[in-house]
Coordinates of C-alpha atoms and ligand atoms in Angstrom, one line a residue:
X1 CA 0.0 0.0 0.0
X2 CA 1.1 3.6 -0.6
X3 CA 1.9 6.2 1.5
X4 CA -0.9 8.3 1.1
X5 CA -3.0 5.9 3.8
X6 CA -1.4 7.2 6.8
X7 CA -4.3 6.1 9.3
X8 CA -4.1 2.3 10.3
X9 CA -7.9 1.6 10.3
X10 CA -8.7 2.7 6.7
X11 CA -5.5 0.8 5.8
X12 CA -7.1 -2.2 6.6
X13 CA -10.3 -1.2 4.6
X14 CA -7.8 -1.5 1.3
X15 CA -9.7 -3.1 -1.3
X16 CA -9.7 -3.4 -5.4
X17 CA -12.1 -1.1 -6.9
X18 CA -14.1 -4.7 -7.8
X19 CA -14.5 -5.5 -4.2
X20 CA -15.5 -1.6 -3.8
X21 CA -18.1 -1.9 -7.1
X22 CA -19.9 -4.8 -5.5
X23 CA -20.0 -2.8 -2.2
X24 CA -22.5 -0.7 -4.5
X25 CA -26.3 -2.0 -4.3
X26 CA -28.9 -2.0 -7.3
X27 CA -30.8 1.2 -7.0
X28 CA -28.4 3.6 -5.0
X29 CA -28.2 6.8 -4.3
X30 CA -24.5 7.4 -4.9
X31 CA -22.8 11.1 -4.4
X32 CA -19.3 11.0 -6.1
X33 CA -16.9 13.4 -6.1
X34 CA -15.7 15.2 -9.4
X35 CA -16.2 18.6 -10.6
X36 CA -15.6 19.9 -14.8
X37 CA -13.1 16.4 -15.4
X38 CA -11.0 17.0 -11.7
X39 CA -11.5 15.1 -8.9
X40 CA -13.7 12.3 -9.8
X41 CA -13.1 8.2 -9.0
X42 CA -10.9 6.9 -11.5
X43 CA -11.9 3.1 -11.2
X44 CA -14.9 2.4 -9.2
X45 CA -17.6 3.5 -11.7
X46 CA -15.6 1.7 -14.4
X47 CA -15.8 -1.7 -12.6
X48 CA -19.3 -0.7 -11.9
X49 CA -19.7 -0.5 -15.4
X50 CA -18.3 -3.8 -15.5
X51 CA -20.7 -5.4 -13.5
X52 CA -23.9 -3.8 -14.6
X53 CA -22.8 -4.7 -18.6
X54 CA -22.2 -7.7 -17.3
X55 CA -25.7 -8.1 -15.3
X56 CA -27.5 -6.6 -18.2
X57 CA -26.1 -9.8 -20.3
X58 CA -28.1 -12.2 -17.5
X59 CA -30.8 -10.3 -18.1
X60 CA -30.9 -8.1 -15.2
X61 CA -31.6 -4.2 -14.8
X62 CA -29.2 -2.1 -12.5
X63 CA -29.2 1.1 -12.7
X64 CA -28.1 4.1 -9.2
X65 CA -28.6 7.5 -9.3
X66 CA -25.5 9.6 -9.3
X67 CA -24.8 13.2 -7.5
X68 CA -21.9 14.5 -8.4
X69 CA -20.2 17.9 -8.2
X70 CA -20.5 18.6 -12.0
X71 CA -19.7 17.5 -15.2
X72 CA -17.0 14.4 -14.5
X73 CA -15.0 12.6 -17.7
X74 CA -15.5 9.5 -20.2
X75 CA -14.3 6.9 -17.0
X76 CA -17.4 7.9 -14.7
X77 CA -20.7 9.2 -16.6
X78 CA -19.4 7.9 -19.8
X79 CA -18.5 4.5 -18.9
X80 CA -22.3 4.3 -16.8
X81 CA -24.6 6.1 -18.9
X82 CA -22.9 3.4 -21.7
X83 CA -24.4 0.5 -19.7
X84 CA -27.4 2.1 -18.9
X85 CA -26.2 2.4 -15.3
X86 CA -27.6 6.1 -14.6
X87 CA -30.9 6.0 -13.5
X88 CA -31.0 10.0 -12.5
X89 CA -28.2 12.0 -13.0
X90 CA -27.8 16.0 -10.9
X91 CA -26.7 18.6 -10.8
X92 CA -24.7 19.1 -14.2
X93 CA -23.0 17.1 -16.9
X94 CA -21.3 17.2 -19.8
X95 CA -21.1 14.0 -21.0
X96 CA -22.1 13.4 -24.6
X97 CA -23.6 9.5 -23.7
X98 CA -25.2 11.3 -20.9
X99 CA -26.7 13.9 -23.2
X100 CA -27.9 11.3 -25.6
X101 CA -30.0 9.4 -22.9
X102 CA -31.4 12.0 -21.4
X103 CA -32.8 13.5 -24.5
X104 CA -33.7 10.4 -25.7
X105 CA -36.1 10.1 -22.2
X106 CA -34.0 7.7 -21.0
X107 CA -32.2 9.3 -18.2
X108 CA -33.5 11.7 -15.3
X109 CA -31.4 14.5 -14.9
X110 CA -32.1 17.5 -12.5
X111 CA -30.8 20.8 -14.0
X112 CA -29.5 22.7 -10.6
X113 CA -27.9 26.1 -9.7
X114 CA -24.4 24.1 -8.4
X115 CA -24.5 26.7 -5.1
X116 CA -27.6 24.7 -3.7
X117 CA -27.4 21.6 -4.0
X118 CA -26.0 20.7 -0.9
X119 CA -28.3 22.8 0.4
X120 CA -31.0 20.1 -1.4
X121 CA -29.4 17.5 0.3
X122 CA -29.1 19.0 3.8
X123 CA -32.7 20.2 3.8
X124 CA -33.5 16.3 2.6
X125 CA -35.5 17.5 -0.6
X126 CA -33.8 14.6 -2.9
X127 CA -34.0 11.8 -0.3
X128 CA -31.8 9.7 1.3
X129 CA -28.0 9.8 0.1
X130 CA -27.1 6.2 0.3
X131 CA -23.3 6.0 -0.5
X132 CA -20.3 8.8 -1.2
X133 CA -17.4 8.0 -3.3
X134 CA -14.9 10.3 -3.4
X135 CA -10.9 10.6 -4.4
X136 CA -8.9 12.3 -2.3
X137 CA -5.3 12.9 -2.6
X138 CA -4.1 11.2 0.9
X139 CA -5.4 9.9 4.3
X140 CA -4.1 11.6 7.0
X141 CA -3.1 9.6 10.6
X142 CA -5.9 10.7 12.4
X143 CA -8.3 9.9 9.5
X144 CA -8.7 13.4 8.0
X145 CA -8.5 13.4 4.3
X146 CA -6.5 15.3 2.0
X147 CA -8.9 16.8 -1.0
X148 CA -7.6 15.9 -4.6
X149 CA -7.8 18.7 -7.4
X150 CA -11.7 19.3 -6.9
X151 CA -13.8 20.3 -3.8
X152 CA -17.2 20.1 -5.3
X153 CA -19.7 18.7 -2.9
X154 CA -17.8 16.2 -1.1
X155 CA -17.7 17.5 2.3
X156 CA -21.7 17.3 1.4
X157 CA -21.8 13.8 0.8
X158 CA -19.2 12.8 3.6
X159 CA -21.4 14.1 6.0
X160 CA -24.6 12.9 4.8
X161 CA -24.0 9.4 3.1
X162 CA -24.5 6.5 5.0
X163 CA -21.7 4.8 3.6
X164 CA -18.6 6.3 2.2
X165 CA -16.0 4.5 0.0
X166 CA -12.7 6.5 -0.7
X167 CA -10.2 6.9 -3.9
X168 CA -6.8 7.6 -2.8
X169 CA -4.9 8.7 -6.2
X170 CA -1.5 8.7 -5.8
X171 CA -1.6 11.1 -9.5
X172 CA -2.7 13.9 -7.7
X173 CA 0.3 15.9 -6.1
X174 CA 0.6 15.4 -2.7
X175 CA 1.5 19.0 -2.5
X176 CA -2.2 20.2 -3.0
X177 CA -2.2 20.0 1.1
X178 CA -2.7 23.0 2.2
X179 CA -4.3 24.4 -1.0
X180 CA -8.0 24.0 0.0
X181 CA -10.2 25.8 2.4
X182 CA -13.2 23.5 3.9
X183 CA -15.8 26.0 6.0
X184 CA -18.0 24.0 8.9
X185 CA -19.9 26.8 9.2
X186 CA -22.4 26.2 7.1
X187 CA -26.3 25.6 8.4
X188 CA -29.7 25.8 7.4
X189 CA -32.2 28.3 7.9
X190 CA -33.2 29.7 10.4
X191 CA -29.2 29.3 11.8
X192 CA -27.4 30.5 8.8
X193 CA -24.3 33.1 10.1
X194 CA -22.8 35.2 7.3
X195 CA -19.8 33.8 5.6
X196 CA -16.9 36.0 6.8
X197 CA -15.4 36.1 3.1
X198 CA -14.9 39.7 2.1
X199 CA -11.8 39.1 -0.4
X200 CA -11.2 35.5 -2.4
X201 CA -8.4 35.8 -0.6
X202 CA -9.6 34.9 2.7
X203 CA -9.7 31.7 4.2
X204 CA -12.0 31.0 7.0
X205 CA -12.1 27.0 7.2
X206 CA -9.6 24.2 7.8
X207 CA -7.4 22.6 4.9
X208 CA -8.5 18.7 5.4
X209 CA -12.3 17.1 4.7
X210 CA -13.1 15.4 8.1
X211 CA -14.5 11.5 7.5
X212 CA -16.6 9.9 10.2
X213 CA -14.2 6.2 9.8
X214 CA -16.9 4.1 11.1
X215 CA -19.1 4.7 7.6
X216 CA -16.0 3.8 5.5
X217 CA -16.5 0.5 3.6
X218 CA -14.3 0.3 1.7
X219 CA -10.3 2.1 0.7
X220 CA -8.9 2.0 -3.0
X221 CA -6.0 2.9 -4.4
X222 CA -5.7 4.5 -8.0
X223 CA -3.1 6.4 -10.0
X224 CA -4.4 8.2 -12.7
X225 CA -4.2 11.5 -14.4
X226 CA -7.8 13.3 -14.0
X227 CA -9.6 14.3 -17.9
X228 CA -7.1 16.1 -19.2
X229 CA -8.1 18.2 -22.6
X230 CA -5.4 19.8 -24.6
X231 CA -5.4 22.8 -24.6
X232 CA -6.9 24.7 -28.2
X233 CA -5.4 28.6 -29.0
X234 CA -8.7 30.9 -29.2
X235 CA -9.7 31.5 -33.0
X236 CA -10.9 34.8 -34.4
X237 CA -14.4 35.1 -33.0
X238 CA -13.5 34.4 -29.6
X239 CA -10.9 36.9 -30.0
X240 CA -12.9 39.6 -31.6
X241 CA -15.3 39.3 -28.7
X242 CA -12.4 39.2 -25.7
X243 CA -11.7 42.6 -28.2
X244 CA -14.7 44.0 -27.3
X245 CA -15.1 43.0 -23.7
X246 CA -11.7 44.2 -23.3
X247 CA -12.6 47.6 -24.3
X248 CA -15.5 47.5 -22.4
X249 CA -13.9 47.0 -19.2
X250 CA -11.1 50.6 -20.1
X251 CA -14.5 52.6 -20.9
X252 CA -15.9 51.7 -17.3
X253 CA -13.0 52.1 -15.5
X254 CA -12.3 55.3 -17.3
X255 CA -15.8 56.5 -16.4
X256 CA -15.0 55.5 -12.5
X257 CA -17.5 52.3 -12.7
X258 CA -14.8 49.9 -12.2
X259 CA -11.6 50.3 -10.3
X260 CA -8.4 49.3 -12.0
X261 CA -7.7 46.0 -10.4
X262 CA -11.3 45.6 -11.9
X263 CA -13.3 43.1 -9.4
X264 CA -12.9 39.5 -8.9
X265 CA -13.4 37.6 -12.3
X266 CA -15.9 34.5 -12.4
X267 CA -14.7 32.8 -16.1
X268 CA -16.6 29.8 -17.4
X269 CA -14.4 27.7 -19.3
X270 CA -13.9 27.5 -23.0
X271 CA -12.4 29.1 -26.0
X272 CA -14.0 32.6 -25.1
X273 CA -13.4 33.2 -21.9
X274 CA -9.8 31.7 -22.3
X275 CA -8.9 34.9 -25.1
X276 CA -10.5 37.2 -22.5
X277 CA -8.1 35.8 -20.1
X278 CA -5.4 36.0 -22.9
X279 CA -6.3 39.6 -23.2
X280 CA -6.5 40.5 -19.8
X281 CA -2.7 39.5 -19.4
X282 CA -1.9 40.8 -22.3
X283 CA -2.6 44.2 -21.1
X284 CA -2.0 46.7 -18.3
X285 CA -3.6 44.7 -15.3
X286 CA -2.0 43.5 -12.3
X287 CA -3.1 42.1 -9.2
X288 CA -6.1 40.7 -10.7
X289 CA -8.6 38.6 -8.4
X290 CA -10.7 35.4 -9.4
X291 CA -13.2 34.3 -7.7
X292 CA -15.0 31.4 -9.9
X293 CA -15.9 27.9 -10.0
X294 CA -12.9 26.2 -12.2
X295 CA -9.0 27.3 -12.5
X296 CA -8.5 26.7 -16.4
X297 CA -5.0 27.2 -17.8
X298 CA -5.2 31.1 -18.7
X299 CA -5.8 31.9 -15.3
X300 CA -2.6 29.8 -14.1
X301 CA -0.6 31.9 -17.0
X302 CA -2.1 34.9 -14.8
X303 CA -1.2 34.0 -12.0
X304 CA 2.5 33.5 -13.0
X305 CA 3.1 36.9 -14.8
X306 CA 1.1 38.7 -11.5
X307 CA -1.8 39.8 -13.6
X308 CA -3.8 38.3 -11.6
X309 CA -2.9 37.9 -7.2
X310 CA -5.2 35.1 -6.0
X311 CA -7.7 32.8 -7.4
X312 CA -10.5 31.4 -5.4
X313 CA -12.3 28.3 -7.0
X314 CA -13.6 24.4 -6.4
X315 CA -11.7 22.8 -8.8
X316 CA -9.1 22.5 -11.6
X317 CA -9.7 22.4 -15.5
X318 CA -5.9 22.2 -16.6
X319 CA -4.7 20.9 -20.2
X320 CA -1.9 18.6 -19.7
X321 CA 0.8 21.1 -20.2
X322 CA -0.6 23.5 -17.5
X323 CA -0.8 20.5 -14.7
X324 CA 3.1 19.8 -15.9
X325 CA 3.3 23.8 -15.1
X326 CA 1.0 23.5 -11.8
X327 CA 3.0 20.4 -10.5
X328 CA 6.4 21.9 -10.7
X329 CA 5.7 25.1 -9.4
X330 CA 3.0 23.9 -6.9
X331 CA 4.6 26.2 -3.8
X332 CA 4.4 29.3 -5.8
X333 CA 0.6 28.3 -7.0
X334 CA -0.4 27.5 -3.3
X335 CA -0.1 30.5 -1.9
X336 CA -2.2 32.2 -4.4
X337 CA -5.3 29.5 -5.4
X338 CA -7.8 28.1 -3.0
X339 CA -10.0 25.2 -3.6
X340 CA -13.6 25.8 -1.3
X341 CA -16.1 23.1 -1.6
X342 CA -18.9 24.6 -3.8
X343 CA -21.5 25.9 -1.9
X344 CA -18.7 28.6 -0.6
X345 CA -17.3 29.2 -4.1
X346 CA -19.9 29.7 -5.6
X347 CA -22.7 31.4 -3.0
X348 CA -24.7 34.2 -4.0
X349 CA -23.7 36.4 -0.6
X350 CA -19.9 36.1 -1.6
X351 CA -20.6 36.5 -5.0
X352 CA -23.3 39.7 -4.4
X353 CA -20.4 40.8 -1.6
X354 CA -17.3 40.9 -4.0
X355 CA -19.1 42.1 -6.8
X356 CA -17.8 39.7 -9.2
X357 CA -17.4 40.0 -13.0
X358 CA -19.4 37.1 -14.1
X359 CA -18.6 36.0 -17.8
X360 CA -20.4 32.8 -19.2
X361 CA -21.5 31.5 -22.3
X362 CA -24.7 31.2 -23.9
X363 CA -26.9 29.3 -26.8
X364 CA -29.0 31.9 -27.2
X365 CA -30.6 35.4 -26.3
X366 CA -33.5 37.0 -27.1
X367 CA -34.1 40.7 -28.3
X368 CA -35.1 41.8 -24.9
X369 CA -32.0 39.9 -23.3
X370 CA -33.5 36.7 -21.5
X371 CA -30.6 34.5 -22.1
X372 CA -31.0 30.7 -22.8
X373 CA -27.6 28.6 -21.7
X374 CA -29.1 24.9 -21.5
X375 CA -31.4 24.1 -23.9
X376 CA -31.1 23.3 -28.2
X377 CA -34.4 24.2 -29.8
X378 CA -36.4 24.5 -26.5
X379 CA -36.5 20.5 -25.2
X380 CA -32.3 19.0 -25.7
X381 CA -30.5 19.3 -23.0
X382 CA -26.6 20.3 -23.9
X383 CA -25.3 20.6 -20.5
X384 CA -26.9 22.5 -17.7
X385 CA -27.0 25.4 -15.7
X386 CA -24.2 25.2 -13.9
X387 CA -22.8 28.2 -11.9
X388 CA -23.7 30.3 -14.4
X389 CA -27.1 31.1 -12.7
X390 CA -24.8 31.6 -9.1
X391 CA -22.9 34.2 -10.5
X392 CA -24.8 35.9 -13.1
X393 CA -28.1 36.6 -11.1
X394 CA -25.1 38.2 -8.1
X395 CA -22.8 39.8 -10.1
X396 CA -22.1 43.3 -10.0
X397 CA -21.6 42.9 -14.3
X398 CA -23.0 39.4 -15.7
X399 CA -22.1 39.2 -19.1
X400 CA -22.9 36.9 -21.5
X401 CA -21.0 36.0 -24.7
X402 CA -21.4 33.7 -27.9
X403 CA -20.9 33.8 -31.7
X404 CA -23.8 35.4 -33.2
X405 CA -24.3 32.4 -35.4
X406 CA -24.1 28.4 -34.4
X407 CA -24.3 25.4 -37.0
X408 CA -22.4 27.4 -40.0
X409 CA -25.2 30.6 -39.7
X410 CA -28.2 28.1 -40.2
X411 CA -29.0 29.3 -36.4
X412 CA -29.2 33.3 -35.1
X413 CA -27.9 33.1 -31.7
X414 CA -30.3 36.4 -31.5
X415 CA -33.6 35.2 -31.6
X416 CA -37.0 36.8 -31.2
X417 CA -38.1 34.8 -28.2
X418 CA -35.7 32.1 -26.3
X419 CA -36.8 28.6 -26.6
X420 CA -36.1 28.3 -22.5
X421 CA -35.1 30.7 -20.1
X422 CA -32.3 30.1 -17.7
X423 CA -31.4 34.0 -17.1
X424 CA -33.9 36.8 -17.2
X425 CA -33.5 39.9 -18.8
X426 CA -33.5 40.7 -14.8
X427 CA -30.0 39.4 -14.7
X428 CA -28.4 39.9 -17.9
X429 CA -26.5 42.9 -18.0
X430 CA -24.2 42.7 -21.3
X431 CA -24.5 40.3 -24.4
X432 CA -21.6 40.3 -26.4
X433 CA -20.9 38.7 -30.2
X434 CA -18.2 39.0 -32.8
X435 CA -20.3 41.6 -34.1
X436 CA -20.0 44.2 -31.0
X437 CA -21.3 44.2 -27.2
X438 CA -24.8 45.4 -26.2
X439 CA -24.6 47.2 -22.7
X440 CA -28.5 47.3 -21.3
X441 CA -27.7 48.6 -17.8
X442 CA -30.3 50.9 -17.5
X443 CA -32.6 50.4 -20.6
X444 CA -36.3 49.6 -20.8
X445 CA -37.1 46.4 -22.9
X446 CA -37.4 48.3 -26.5
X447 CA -34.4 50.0 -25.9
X448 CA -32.5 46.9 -25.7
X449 CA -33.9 45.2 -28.3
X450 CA -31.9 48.1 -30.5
X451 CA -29.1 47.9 -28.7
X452 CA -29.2 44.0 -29.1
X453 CA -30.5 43.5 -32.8
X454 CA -27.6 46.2 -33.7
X455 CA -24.5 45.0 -31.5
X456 CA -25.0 41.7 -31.1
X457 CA -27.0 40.2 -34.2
X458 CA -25.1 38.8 -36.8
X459 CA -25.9 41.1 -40.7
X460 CA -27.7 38.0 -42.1
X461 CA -30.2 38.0 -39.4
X462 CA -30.2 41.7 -38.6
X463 CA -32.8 43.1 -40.5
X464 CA -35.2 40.2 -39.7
X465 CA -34.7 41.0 -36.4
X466 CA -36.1 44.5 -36.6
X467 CA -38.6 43.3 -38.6
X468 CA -40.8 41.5 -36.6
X469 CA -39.5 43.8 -33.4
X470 CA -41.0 46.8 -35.5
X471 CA -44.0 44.6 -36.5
X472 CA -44.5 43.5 -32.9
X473 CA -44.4 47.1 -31.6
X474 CA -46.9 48.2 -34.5
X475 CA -49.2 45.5 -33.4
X476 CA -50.1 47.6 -30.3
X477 CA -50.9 45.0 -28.3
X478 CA -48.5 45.9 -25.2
X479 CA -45.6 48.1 -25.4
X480 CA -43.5 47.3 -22.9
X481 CA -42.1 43.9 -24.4
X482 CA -43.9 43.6 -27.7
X483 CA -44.3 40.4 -29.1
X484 CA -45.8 38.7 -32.4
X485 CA -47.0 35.2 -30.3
X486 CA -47.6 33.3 -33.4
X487 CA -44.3 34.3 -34.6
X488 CA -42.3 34.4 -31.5
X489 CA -40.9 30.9 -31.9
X490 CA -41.1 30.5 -35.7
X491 CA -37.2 30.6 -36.4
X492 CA -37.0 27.4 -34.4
X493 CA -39.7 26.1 -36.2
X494 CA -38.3 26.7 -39.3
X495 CA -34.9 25.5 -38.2
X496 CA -36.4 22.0 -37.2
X497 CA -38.4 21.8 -40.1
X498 CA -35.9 23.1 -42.9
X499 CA -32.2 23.2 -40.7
X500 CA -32.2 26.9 -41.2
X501 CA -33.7 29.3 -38.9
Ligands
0RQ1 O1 -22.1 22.4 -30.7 O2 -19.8 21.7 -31.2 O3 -21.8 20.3 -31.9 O4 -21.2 22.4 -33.0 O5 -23.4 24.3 -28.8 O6 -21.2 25.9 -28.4 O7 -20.2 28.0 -29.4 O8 -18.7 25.9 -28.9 O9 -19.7 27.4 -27.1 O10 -18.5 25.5 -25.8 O11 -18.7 27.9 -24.9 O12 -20.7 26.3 -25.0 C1 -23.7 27.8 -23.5 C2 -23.3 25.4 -24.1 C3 -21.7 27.3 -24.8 C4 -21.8 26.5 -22.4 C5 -22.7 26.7 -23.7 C6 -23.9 24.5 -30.1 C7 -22.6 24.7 -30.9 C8 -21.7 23.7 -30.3 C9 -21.2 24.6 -28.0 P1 -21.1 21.6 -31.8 P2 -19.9 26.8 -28.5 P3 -19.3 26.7 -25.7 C10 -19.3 28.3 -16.2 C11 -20.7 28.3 -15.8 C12 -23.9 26.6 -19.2 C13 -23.0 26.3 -18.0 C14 -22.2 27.5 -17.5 C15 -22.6 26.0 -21.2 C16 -22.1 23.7 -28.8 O13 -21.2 27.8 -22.1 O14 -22.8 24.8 -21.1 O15 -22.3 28.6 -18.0 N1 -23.1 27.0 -20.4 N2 -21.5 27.3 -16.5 O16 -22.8 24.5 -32.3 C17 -28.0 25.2 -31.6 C18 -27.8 27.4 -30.8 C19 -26.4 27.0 -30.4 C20 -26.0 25.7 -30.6 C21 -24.4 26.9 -29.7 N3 -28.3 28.6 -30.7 N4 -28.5 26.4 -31.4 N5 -26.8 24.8 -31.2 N6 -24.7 25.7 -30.2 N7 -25.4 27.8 -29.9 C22 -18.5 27.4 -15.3 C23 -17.9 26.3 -16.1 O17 -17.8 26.4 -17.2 C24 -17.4 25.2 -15.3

């Protein structure tokens, strides 16, 4: 056995991720660890997987229900949702098997803001949380565990599984102790205390996950590298909106709206916000702050050039040359990232409190700037929610960005009405395309949709746009968000019909 199991009573709990599997009843409740590809079990779901394909050939059904932090990798939804295994999946995924089934009606999946869903398993409005399984990067002597490259939920489902089966990964540097932040203070209403964050600087909890030992069934070792992508150079689009955001953020500090360390950055992930990253390093900022749900690699580039001073998050999203770069400097990158478990990271007091910059993606916005993330055409599912909900609805600037065309222009990311709403034009403050960035801060709904059909809309749907918003305004029939209902959703008619909105 390895090191990493410094207590003697979980050493004798060492088992092969089979033994662990088995441990694993038909029809759990199972809370894993694993947040955007960091974190998750390497080998238990796959030998899992294992049994169920090979229960399936006898004929028999076996299917658990799987909480997780987020989205995981190929080796734990993949490998499950293959053999049927997932019978409801929350509170975010990724996955494209996962995506399949669920929008073939196969798969439950509950579409969550990732801030509350330990909250939904403290207050006991999912059920009963049968088993955790989490990877951690060591066990200490007295039993305390040392959290691998993701937080998530897992001091959630320590504390309220019945059962609790442990990863110990010997690929996750055993320098991460000291890197994470794990608050007890957390309670339900009516005993809630504020969270004493007031920079993502601070740390206010203790650096190891406690773990009751009697519920442990079952120790396995692992050693592999978590989901790795590699790492792809933004194209033009995403770099001719960065452009624009970029410019965006001289013009408010210039007019005294932002101060020049800016305010903490919350950054999904992806090609976008990694050239507005590329941009912000690029240019005159230093002493940046993060405070987000997922360190990708242009915030560790950041953080080595002293753009940027600290970054608070819940997990890691590194290509494989940034964990080379994160493993051999890991001293330097200590002292200036903290991994919280999730419902710290991302909580709507801290986030409300900083006044973060909140940049995420979109599918779609409509004219008066409702903003659908999730959903394809109204009804498939592409990933989920996510934090984007956390942040953006708390933010002191939430701002949303896409390409103002998907599919190779057959689809107007700038529609008349969204298909599904996930933020309301209560919460969106800026949409930005390749085209130009629509500020509505302070404009009624017709005012927007100008600002929005002229910024933001790509010049093949542009003058369709106005179209039906002058149409809709000349029917009379309410002026403060005019609308055509028989037309409202006819681009994605015509899309599904024809493949061309
Ligand atoms: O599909 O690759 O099959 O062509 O959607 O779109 O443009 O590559 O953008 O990868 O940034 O994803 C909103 C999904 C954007 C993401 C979303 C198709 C498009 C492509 C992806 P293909 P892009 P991105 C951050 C907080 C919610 C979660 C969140 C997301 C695919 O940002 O999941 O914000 N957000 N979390 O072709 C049909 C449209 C479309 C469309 C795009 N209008 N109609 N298809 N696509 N627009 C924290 C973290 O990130 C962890």
């Amino acid at each position: 056995a390895s090191s990493r199991i410094r207590n003697p009573e979980l050493l004798q709990r060492l088992m092969s991720a089979e033994a662990a599997a088995a441990l694993i009843p038909n029809g759990a409740v199972v809370g894993m660890s694993g947040f955007t590809g960091a974190g998750y079990p390497k080998a238990i779901p796959t030998a899992l997987a294992h049994r169920i394909r090979d229960l399936n050939g006898q004929g028999e059904k076996f299917r658990i229900s799987i909480w997780t932090g987020a989205s995981t990798a190929p080796e734990l939804d993949g490998v499950l949702a293959e053999v049927d295994g997932i019978e409801m999946r929350l509170p975010f995924q990724s996955d494209p098997i996962c995506r399949q089934r669920i929008n073939d009606g196969r798969m439950d999946y509950i579409d969550i803001h990732l801030s509350e869903v330990s909250q939904y398993a403290w207050a006991g409005f999912l059920g009963k949380l049968d088993l955790a399984v989490i990877e951690v990067a060591g066990i200490l002597e007295d039993g305390r565990l040392i959290p691998s490259s993701a937080v998530g939920n897992n001091k959630t489902w320590i504390e309220q599984a019945d059962k609790i089966i442990i990863e110990v990964n010997d690929k996750q540097n055993a320098k991460l102790e000291g890197m994470h932040d794990i608050y007890y203070g957390t309670a339900l209403p009516p005993n809630r205390k504020p969270i004493m964050i007031t920079s993502p600087a601070d740390r206010i909890g203790e650096q190891y996950l406690h773990c009751p030992l009697d519920k442990v069934i079952g120790v396995v070792e692992t050693s592999a590298a978590d989901r790795n992508s590699p790492f792809t150079p933004p194209d033009e689009v995403s770099k001719r909106i960065a452009g624009h955001i970029l410019e965006f953020f001289e013009r408010e500090i210039a007019a005294g709206r932002l101060p020049k360390e800016l305010l903490p950055i919350q950054s999904g992930v992806g090609n976008i916000p990694n050239a507005v990253l590329e941009g912000l390093d690029a240019g005159p900022y230093k002493n940046l702050t993060a405070f987000t749900e997922v360190i990708q690699d242009g915030m560790l580039k950041m953080l080595k050039s002293g753009t940027l001073g600290v970054a608070s998050a819940t997990a890691f999203s590194l290509s494989p040359v940034a964990i080379e770069e994160l493993n051999n400097n890991i001293d330097f990158y200590r002292e200036r990232i903290i991994l919280r478990q999730q419902d710290i990271s991302n909580h709507p007091e801290l986030a409300r409190r900083l006044g973060v910059i909140a940049m995420n993606g979109l599918i779609e916005a409509d004219i008066y700037g409702n903003v659908n993330s999730t959903h394809i055409m109204g009804s498939r599912m592409m990933n989920g929610i996510g934090g984007s909900g956390d942040f953006a609805r708390n933010g002191y600037l939430s701002i949303f960005v896409t390409p103002s065309t998907a599919k190779n222009g057959s689809i107007s990311a700038i529609v008349p009405m969204v298909s599904h709403v996930d933020h309301t034009e209560h919460d969106v403050k800026i949409i930005v395309t390749e085209q130009g960035l629509a500020d509505l801060r302070g404009l009624s709904p017709r005012q927007r949709a100008h600002k929005i059909i002229q910024n933001c809309a790509h010049p093949a749907y542009r003058e369709r746009l106005m179209d039906y918003f002058e149409r809709a305004c000349a029917s009379g029939r309410g002026m403060h968000t005019p609308h055509l209902l028989g037309e409202a959703l006819s681009w994605h008619q015509r899309y599904e019909e024809n493949g061309q909105m």
